[in-house]
Short mmCIF file of C-alpha atoms and ligand atoms in Angstrom, two decimals:
data_model
loop_
_atom_site.label_atom_id
_atom_site.label_comp_id
_atom_site.label_asym_id
_atom_site.label_seq_id
_atom_site.Cartn_x
_atom_site.Cartn_y
_atom_site.Cartn_z
CA MET A 19 19.74 3.20 11.34
CA ARG A 20 18.65 5.83 8.81
CA VAL A 21 15.58 4.93 6.75
CA LEU A 22 14.40 6.54 3.52
CA VAL A 23 10.69 6.19 2.73
CA THR A 24 9.76 7.13 -0.83
CA GLY A 25 6.12 8.24 -0.97
CA GLY A 26 6.53 8.96 2.75
CA ALA A 27 3.90 11.73 2.75
CA GLY A 28 1.25 9.38 1.34
CA PHE A 29 -1.34 7.35 3.21
CA ILE A 30 0.74 4.24 3.94
CA GLY A 31 4.03 6.17 3.88
CA ALA A 32 3.10 8.66 6.60
CA ASN A 33 1.71 5.89 8.83
CA LEU A 34 4.99 4.02 8.28
CA CYS A 35 7.17 7.08 9.03
CA ARG A 36 5.33 7.44 12.37
CA ALA A 37 5.88 3.74 13.19
CA LEU A 38 9.56 3.86 12.19
CA ALA A 39 10.29 7.03 14.15
CA ALA A 40 9.00 5.31 17.31
CA ARG A 41 11.49 2.46 17.04
CA PRO A 42 14.65 2.58 19.13
CA ASP A 43 16.82 1.11 16.35
CA VAL A 44 15.82 3.85 13.88
CA ASP A 45 17.76 7.11 14.32
CA HIS A 46 16.45 9.07 11.40
CA VAL A 47 13.53 8.89 8.96
CA THR A 48 13.49 10.78 5.66
CA ALA A 49 10.36 10.95 3.50
CA LEU A 50 10.92 11.66 -0.20
CA ASP A 51 7.66 12.71 -1.84
CA ASP A 52 6.60 14.91 -4.74
CA LEU A 53 3.25 15.54 -3.00
CA SER A 54 1.32 14.55 -6.13
CA THR A 55 -1.20 12.52 -4.12
CA GLY A 56 0.40 12.79 -0.67
CA SER A 57 0.40 15.78 1.64
CA ALA A 58 2.94 17.39 3.99
CA ALA A 59 0.14 17.59 6.58
CA ASN A 60 0.14 13.77 6.78
CA LEU A 61 3.50 14.08 8.55
CA ASP A 62 2.34 16.68 11.10
CA GLY A 63 3.75 15.68 14.48
CA VAL A 64 5.92 12.91 12.97
CA PRO A 65 9.66 13.30 13.66
CA ALA A 66 10.62 12.72 10.02
CA ARG A 67 12.32 15.00 7.50
CA LEU A 68 10.26 15.64 4.38
CA VAL A 69 12.23 16.16 1.18
CA GLU A 70 9.94 17.43 -1.56
CA GLY A 71 11.19 15.84 -4.76
CA SER A 72 10.70 13.01 -7.21
CA ILE A 73 12.03 9.48 -7.58
CA LEU A 74 12.52 10.51 -11.20
CA ASP A 75 15.30 12.86 -10.03
CA ARG A 76 18.23 10.42 -10.05
CA GLU A 77 20.73 12.84 -8.56
CA LEU A 78 18.50 13.58 -5.56
CA LEU A 79 17.79 9.86 -5.12
CA GLY A 80 21.48 9.00 -5.24
CA HIS A 81 22.22 11.56 -2.52
CA LEU A 82 19.41 10.38 -0.20
CA VAL A 83 19.98 6.65 -0.77
CA SER A 84 23.73 6.89 -0.09
CA ARG A 85 22.94 7.85 3.52
CA ALA A 86 20.26 5.19 4.16
CA GLY A 87 20.55 1.75 5.77
CA ALA A 88 17.10 0.86 4.43
CA VAL A 89 14.81 2.18 1.71
CA VAL A 90 11.08 1.52 1.81
CA HIS A 91 9.88 2.32 -1.68
CA LEU A 92 6.20 3.27 -1.65
CA ALA A 93 6.15 6.17 -4.13
CA ALA A 94 3.84 5.39 -7.02
CA ARG A 95 1.18 6.81 -9.26
CA PRO A 96 -1.80 4.93 -7.83
CA SER A 97 -5.21 4.13 -9.33
CA VAL A 98 -6.23 1.69 -12.04
CA PRO A 99 -8.47 4.20 -13.91
CA ARG A 100 -5.66 6.78 -14.05
CA SER A 101 -3.35 4.15 -15.52
CA VAL A 102 -5.95 3.23 -18.15
CA ARG A 103 -6.20 6.90 -19.12
CA ASP A 104 -2.43 7.47 -19.18
CA PRO A 105 -0.41 4.20 -19.13
CA MET A 106 2.89 5.91 -19.91
CA ALA A 107 2.65 8.17 -16.83
CA SER A 108 2.00 5.12 -14.59
CA HIS A 109 4.86 3.23 -16.20
CA THR A 110 7.27 6.15 -15.80
CA VAL A 111 6.67 6.58 -12.07
CA ASN A 112 5.93 2.99 -11.06
CA ALA A 113 8.36 1.01 -13.22
CA THR A 114 11.10 3.46 -14.26
CA GLY A 115 10.91 5.20 -10.86
CA THR A 116 11.48 1.84 -9.14
CA LEU A 117 14.43 1.15 -11.43
CA ASN A 118 15.87 4.54 -10.41
CA VAL A 119 15.57 3.58 -6.72
CA LEU A 120 17.24 0.21 -7.35
CA GLU A 121 20.04 1.76 -9.40
CA ALA A 122 20.70 4.29 -6.64
CA CYS A 123 20.90 1.44 -4.10
CA ARG A 124 23.19 -0.63 -6.35
CA ALA A 125 25.58 2.32 -6.66
CA VAL A 126 26.14 2.58 -2.88
CA PRO A 127 29.71 1.44 -2.04
CA GLY A 128 30.16 -1.13 0.76
CA THR A 129 27.03 -2.34 2.58
CA ARG A 130 24.13 -1.51 0.32
CA PRO A 131 20.74 -0.52 1.67
CA HIS A 132 18.00 -3.04 2.29
CA VAL A 133 15.19 -2.31 -0.19
CA ILE A 134 11.52 -2.99 0.49
CA CYS A 135 9.22 -2.40 -2.47
CA ALA A 136 5.41 -2.02 -2.55
CA SER A 137 3.69 -4.17 -5.14
CA SER A 138 -0.03 -4.85 -5.33
CA SER A 139 -2.66 -7.60 -5.39
CA SER A 140 -3.60 -6.16 -8.81
CA VAL A 141 -0.78 -8.25 -10.29
CA TYR A 142 -3.01 -11.35 -9.85
CA GLY A 143 -5.77 -10.05 -12.14
CA ASP A 144 -9.04 -11.93 -11.67
CA ILE A 145 -7.78 -15.49 -11.24
CA ALA A 146 -10.72 -17.29 -9.58
CA VAL A 147 -9.12 -19.07 -6.62
CA PRO A 148 -10.15 -18.85 -2.95
CA HIS A 149 -6.71 -17.67 -1.78
CA LYS A 150 -4.17 -15.85 -3.94
CA SER A 151 -0.82 -17.47 -3.38
CA GLU A 152 2.40 -15.94 -4.67
CA ASP A 153 3.03 -19.11 -6.72
CA LEU A 154 0.10 -18.33 -9.03
CA PRO A 155 0.92 -16.84 -12.42
CA ALA A 156 0.62 -13.05 -12.44
CA ARG A 157 -1.91 -11.73 -14.99
CA PRO A 158 -2.42 -8.01 -14.40
CA LEU A 159 -5.47 -6.60 -16.20
CA SER A 160 -4.53 -2.91 -16.11
CA PRO A 161 -1.47 -0.80 -16.92
CA TYR A 162 -1.30 -0.04 -13.18
CA GLY A 163 -1.10 -3.79 -12.34
CA ALA A 164 1.47 -4.32 -15.10
CA SER A 165 3.60 -1.43 -13.78
CA LYS A 166 3.52 -2.87 -10.23
CA LEU A 167 4.50 -6.30 -11.58
CA ALA A 168 7.40 -4.65 -13.42
CA ALA A 169 8.42 -2.88 -10.19
CA GLU A 170 8.44 -6.06 -8.09
CA SER A 171 10.14 -8.05 -10.87
CA TYR A 172 12.94 -5.49 -11.14
CA THR A 173 13.30 -5.50 -7.36
CA LEU A 174 13.65 -9.29 -7.21
CA ALA A 175 15.96 -9.30 -10.25
CA TYR A 176 18.30 -6.86 -8.46
CA ALA A 177 18.66 -9.46 -5.71
CA SER A 178 19.59 -12.26 -8.12
CA SER A 179 21.71 -10.11 -10.47
CA TYR A 180 23.50 -7.83 -8.00
CA GLY A 181 22.96 -9.39 -4.56
CA LEU A 182 20.87 -6.45 -3.33
CA PRO A 183 18.98 -7.40 -0.12
CA VAL A 184 15.31 -6.97 -1.13
CA LEU A 185 11.75 -7.71 -0.11
CA ALA A 186 8.77 -7.14 -2.44
CA PHE A 187 5.37 -7.00 -0.74
CA ARG A 188 2.01 -7.28 -2.47
CA PHE A 189 -0.45 -5.07 -0.58
CA PHE A 190 -4.18 -5.88 -0.63
CA ASN A 191 -6.94 -3.37 0.23
CA VAL A 192 -5.17 -1.26 2.86
CA TYR A 193 -7.37 1.11 4.89
CA GLY A 194 -7.03 3.35 7.92
CA PRO A 195 -6.30 6.89 9.12
CA LEU A 196 -4.91 9.33 6.50
CA GLN A 197 -6.71 7.60 3.62
CA ALA A 198 -8.88 10.39 2.24
CA ALA A 199 -12.17 9.80 0.45
CA GLY A 200 -11.07 12.03 -2.42
CA HIS A 201 -7.85 10.08 -3.05
CA PRO A 202 -7.44 8.82 -6.64
CA TYR A 203 -7.48 5.27 -5.27
CA ALA A 204 -11.17 5.83 -4.39
CA ALA A 205 -10.90 3.09 -1.76
CA VAL A 206 -14.22 1.79 -0.53
CA ILE A 207 -13.84 2.38 3.23
CA PRO A 208 -13.22 6.16 3.12
CA VAL A 209 -15.96 6.50 0.49
CA PHE A 210 -18.40 4.64 2.79
CA LEU A 211 -17.31 6.79 5.76
CA ALA A 212 -17.75 10.03 3.81
CA ARG A 213 -21.26 9.00 2.77
CA ALA A 214 -22.18 7.84 6.27
CA VAL A 215 -21.00 11.14 7.80
CA ALA A 216 -23.04 13.05 5.18
CA GLY A 217 -26.12 10.95 6.08
CA GLU A 218 -26.23 9.48 2.58
CA PRO A 219 -26.61 5.81 1.55
CA LEU A 220 -23.43 3.81 0.95
CA PRO A 221 -22.83 3.22 -2.79
CA ILE A 222 -22.41 -0.46 -3.71
CA HIS A 223 -21.55 -1.35 -7.29
CA GLY A 224 -23.03 -4.71 -8.31
CA ASP A 225 -24.76 -7.00 -5.81
CA GLY A 226 -22.35 -6.34 -2.92
CA THR A 227 -21.20 -9.95 -2.60
CA GLN A 228 -17.74 -9.14 -3.99
CA ALA A 229 -15.21 -9.80 -1.24
CA ARG A 230 -11.99 -8.12 -0.17
CA ASP A 231 -9.08 -8.82 2.19
CA PHE A 232 -9.04 -5.51 4.08
CA THR A 233 -5.75 -4.82 5.87
CA TYR A 234 -5.43 -2.13 8.53
CA VAL A 235 -2.61 0.31 7.79
CA GLY A 236 -1.24 -0.13 11.34
CA SER A 237 -0.73 -3.84 10.62
CA VAL A 238 1.01 -2.98 7.32
CA ALA A 239 3.27 -0.40 9.00
CA ALA A 240 4.14 -2.85 11.80
CA VAL A 241 5.22 -5.54 9.31
CA LEU A 242 7.21 -3.04 7.22
CA ALA A 243 8.97 -1.64 10.30
CA ASP A 244 9.79 -5.13 11.56
CA ALA A 245 11.12 -6.04 8.10
CA VAL A 246 13.39 -2.97 8.22
CA SER A 247 14.68 -3.79 11.70
CA ARG A 248 15.38 -7.45 10.96
CA ARG A 249 16.50 -6.81 7.36
CA VAL A 250 14.07 -9.47 6.13
CA THR A 251 14.55 -10.60 2.53
CA SER A 252 12.76 -13.02 0.21
CA THR A 253 13.58 -14.35 -3.24
CA GLY A 254 9.88 -14.23 -4.20
CA PRO A 255 7.09 -11.68 -3.65
CA VAL A 256 5.20 -11.77 -0.34
CA ASN A 257 1.48 -11.00 0.15
CA LEU A 258 1.01 -8.44 2.91
CA ALA A 259 -2.53 -9.42 3.94
CA PHE A 260 -4.01 -11.96 6.29
CA GLY A 261 -6.51 -13.98 4.24
CA THR A 262 -9.70 -12.42 5.61
CA ARG A 263 -12.86 -12.37 3.48
CA VAL A 264 -15.41 -9.58 3.89
CA THR A 265 -18.13 -8.72 1.35
CA LEU A 266 -19.16 -5.12 0.75
CA ILE A 267 -22.58 -5.87 2.29
CA GLU A 268 -20.86 -7.22 5.43
CA LEU A 269 -18.60 -4.16 5.47
CA ALA A 270 -21.62 -1.82 5.36
CA GLY A 271 -23.19 -3.72 8.30
CA LEU A 272 -19.97 -3.62 10.33
CA LEU A 273 -19.55 0.10 9.72
CA GLY A 274 -23.11 0.67 10.93
CA ARG A 275 -22.23 -1.20 14.14
CA VAL A 276 -19.07 0.90 14.61
CA LEU A 277 -20.98 4.16 14.04
CA GLY A 278 -23.89 2.99 16.25
CA ARG A 279 -26.63 3.32 13.64
CA PRO A 280 -27.84 1.32 10.64
CA LEU A 281 -26.59 2.72 7.32
CA GLY A 282 -28.61 2.69 4.12
CA THR A 283 -27.15 1.30 0.91
CA GLU A 284 -27.61 2.29 -2.71
CA PHE A 285 -27.01 -0.40 -5.34
CA LEU A 286 -25.41 0.84 -8.56
CA PRO A 287 -24.50 -0.94 -11.82
CA PRO A 288 -21.39 -3.17 -11.52
CA ARG A 289 -18.09 -1.54 -12.44
CA THR A 290 -16.29 -2.88 -15.50
CA GLY A 291 -13.37 -5.06 -14.46
CA ASP A 292 -14.40 -5.22 -10.78
CA ILE A 293 -12.74 -8.29 -9.28
CA ARG A 294 -15.15 -10.60 -7.38
CA GLU A 295 -12.79 -12.08 -4.82
CA SER A 296 -9.50 -10.68 -3.60
CA ARG A 297 -8.11 -12.68 -0.72
CA ALA A 298 -4.47 -13.41 0.06
CA SER A 299 -2.82 -16.59 1.12
CA PRO A 300 -0.82 -15.34 4.14
CA ARG A 301 1.35 -18.47 4.35
CA ARG A 302 4.59 -16.86 3.13
CA LEU A 303 4.02 -13.73 5.22
CA LEU A 304 3.45 -15.75 8.41
CA GLY A 305 6.57 -17.80 7.67
CA LEU A 306 8.68 -14.62 7.61
CA PHE A 307 6.78 -12.77 10.39
CA PRO A 308 5.50 -15.52 12.71
CA GLY A 309 4.71 -13.09 15.56
CA VAL A 310 2.51 -10.73 13.54
CA ARG A 311 -1.09 -10.25 14.75
CA PRO A 312 -3.33 -8.23 12.42
CA VAL A 313 -5.64 -5.57 13.83
CA PRO A 314 -9.19 -7.02 13.52
CA LEU A 315 -11.46 -5.24 10.99
CA GLU A 316 -13.93 -3.87 13.54
CA GLU A 317 -11.11 -2.38 15.64
CA GLY A 318 -9.45 -0.90 12.55
CA LEU A 319 -12.74 0.57 11.34
CA ARG A 320 -13.29 2.18 14.75
CA ALA A 321 -9.84 3.85 14.63
CA THR A 322 -10.47 4.95 11.04
CA ALA A 323 -13.90 6.40 11.87
CA GLU A 324 -12.41 8.30 14.84
CA TRP A 325 -9.74 9.82 12.62
CA PHE A 326 -12.29 10.57 9.91
CA ALA A 327 -14.50 12.49 12.33
CA THR A 328 -11.69 14.90 13.21
CA ALA A 329 -9.54 15.18 10.08
CA PRO A 330 -10.20 17.74 7.36
CA LEU A 331 -8.54 15.31 4.95
CA GLY A 332 -11.35 12.85 5.63
CA ALA A 333 -13.76 15.03 3.74
CA PRO A 334 -14.47 14.00 0.17
CA GLY A 335 -12.01 15.72 -2.15
P1 NAD B 424 -0.56 7.30 -1.81
O1 NAD B 424 -0.96 7.89 -3.13
O2 NAD B 424 -1.15 7.93 -0.59
O3 NAD B 424 1.01 7.23 -1.70
C1 NAD B 424 1.89 7.32 -2.79
C2 NAD B 424 2.82 8.48 -2.50
O4 NAD B 424 3.80 8.54 -3.53
C3 NAD B 424 2.11 9.83 -2.46
O5 NAD B 424 2.46 10.52 -1.29
C4 NAD B 424 2.63 10.55 -3.70
O6 NAD B 424 2.66 11.96 -3.54
C5 NAD B 424 4.00 9.92 -3.84
N1 NAD B 424 4.56 9.98 -5.20
C6 NAD B 424 3.93 9.75 -6.37
N2 NAD B 424 4.78 9.93 -7.40
C7 NAD B 424 5.98 10.27 -6.85
C8 NAD B 424 7.25 10.57 -7.39
N3 NAD B 424 7.47 10.57 -8.71
N4 NAD B 424 8.26 10.87 -6.53
C9 NAD B 424 8.07 10.89 -5.20
N5 NAD B 424 6.87 10.62 -4.63
C10 NAD B 424 5.84 10.31 -5.45
O7 NAD B 424 -0.99 5.76 -1.88
P2 NAD B 424 -0.77 4.59 -0.82
O8 NAD B 424 -2.07 3.90 -0.72
O9 NAD B 424 -0.12 5.09 0.41
O10 NAD B 424 0.21 3.64 -1.63
C11 NAD B 424 1.57 3.41 -1.25
C12 NAD B 424 2.10 2.26 -2.09
O11 NAD B 424 1.33 1.08 -1.85
C13 NAD B 424 2.03 2.50 -3.59
O12 NAD B 424 3.20 1.96 -4.17
C14 NAD B 424 0.82 1.71 -4.03
O13 NAD B 424 0.92 1.32 -5.39
C15 NAD B 424 0.89 0.53 -3.08
N6 NAD B 424 -0.40 -0.14 -2.85
C16 NAD B 424 -1.36 0.44 -2.06
C17 NAD B 424 -2.56 -0.25 -1.84
C18 NAD B 424 -3.65 0.32 -0.95
O14 NAD B 424 -4.62 -0.40 -0.68
N7 NAD B 424 -3.56 1.54 -0.46
C19 NAD B 424 -2.77 -1.50 -2.43
C20 NAD B 424 -1.76 -2.02 -3.24
C21 NAD B 424 -0.57 -1.36 -3.43
#
């Protein structure tokens, strides 16, 4: 099977291209990426073809999609703050770009490609429940969250309106190798690692009791690759996280254990709009992928720290 990965030179995309290329049922992997936040170097040593271009280029998309058995659509303009500064830019790439991908897939004659789309836990907003289940109403608080909700809604609507085989995943805090500290996402784990390597205290906004459902990128790539192979579909969105709960204070302690030395912390004022609890209900995911075993946080942090120590991309940007 030929697989097209949009955003394939990004953090999750490049990890996925590597996982896909290792599978016997995948003959060819193409990454389509405009390199706005991704990097060609992320695909070094990965047997995938990188096409430098945009999902906003409908002609290019049509050409690439017509040859694919599956499309994993990860390309997006990430970051909540960027979307607050420029909502139209986020909408154009995240919502209209997704519509372009879906239209290209709909236009394929005969067996149309299986489409897997990346949505986000940001669609839930700050609903105060212990586990975020897909049945909860979506209340995004930012233009970024709204654009991801539009993307997943279009994806699911293309299944009901046109019979396209689709799967829309909601990712929670994904971490792991290739996630640079200078990325616009400003994810907490690479920021902590960069500070620890520099011998500086780890910055914690607020009191550090806010909790996250950290998901190792290897676990995400394994689920995505299995979904491609088995052509898994769902009529509703599916959380791609495992329901773990780790506070930022616990994360700092765990990272100290992984690095073999205690790490200092620096408490800063809380960030406006910071969500206190973000934890998935994995029920739907485990129903569709009963064999999946997530990489435990300590193991994932160890692999991430090893990569960080050697990769120039790990340095703060
Ligand atoms: P990333 O920024 O590393 O990857 C996005 C990729 O898309 C980049 O390589 C970028 O260059 C590319 N891109 C952007 N605009 C493009 C365009 N117009 N045409 C082609 N390529 C374009 O971020 P990531 O963390 O790997 O995110 C991948 C997907 O997962 C995104 O859809 C993101 O919204 C979603 N997501 C990620 C997380 C997370 O924790 N990392 C959480 C929720 C959702």
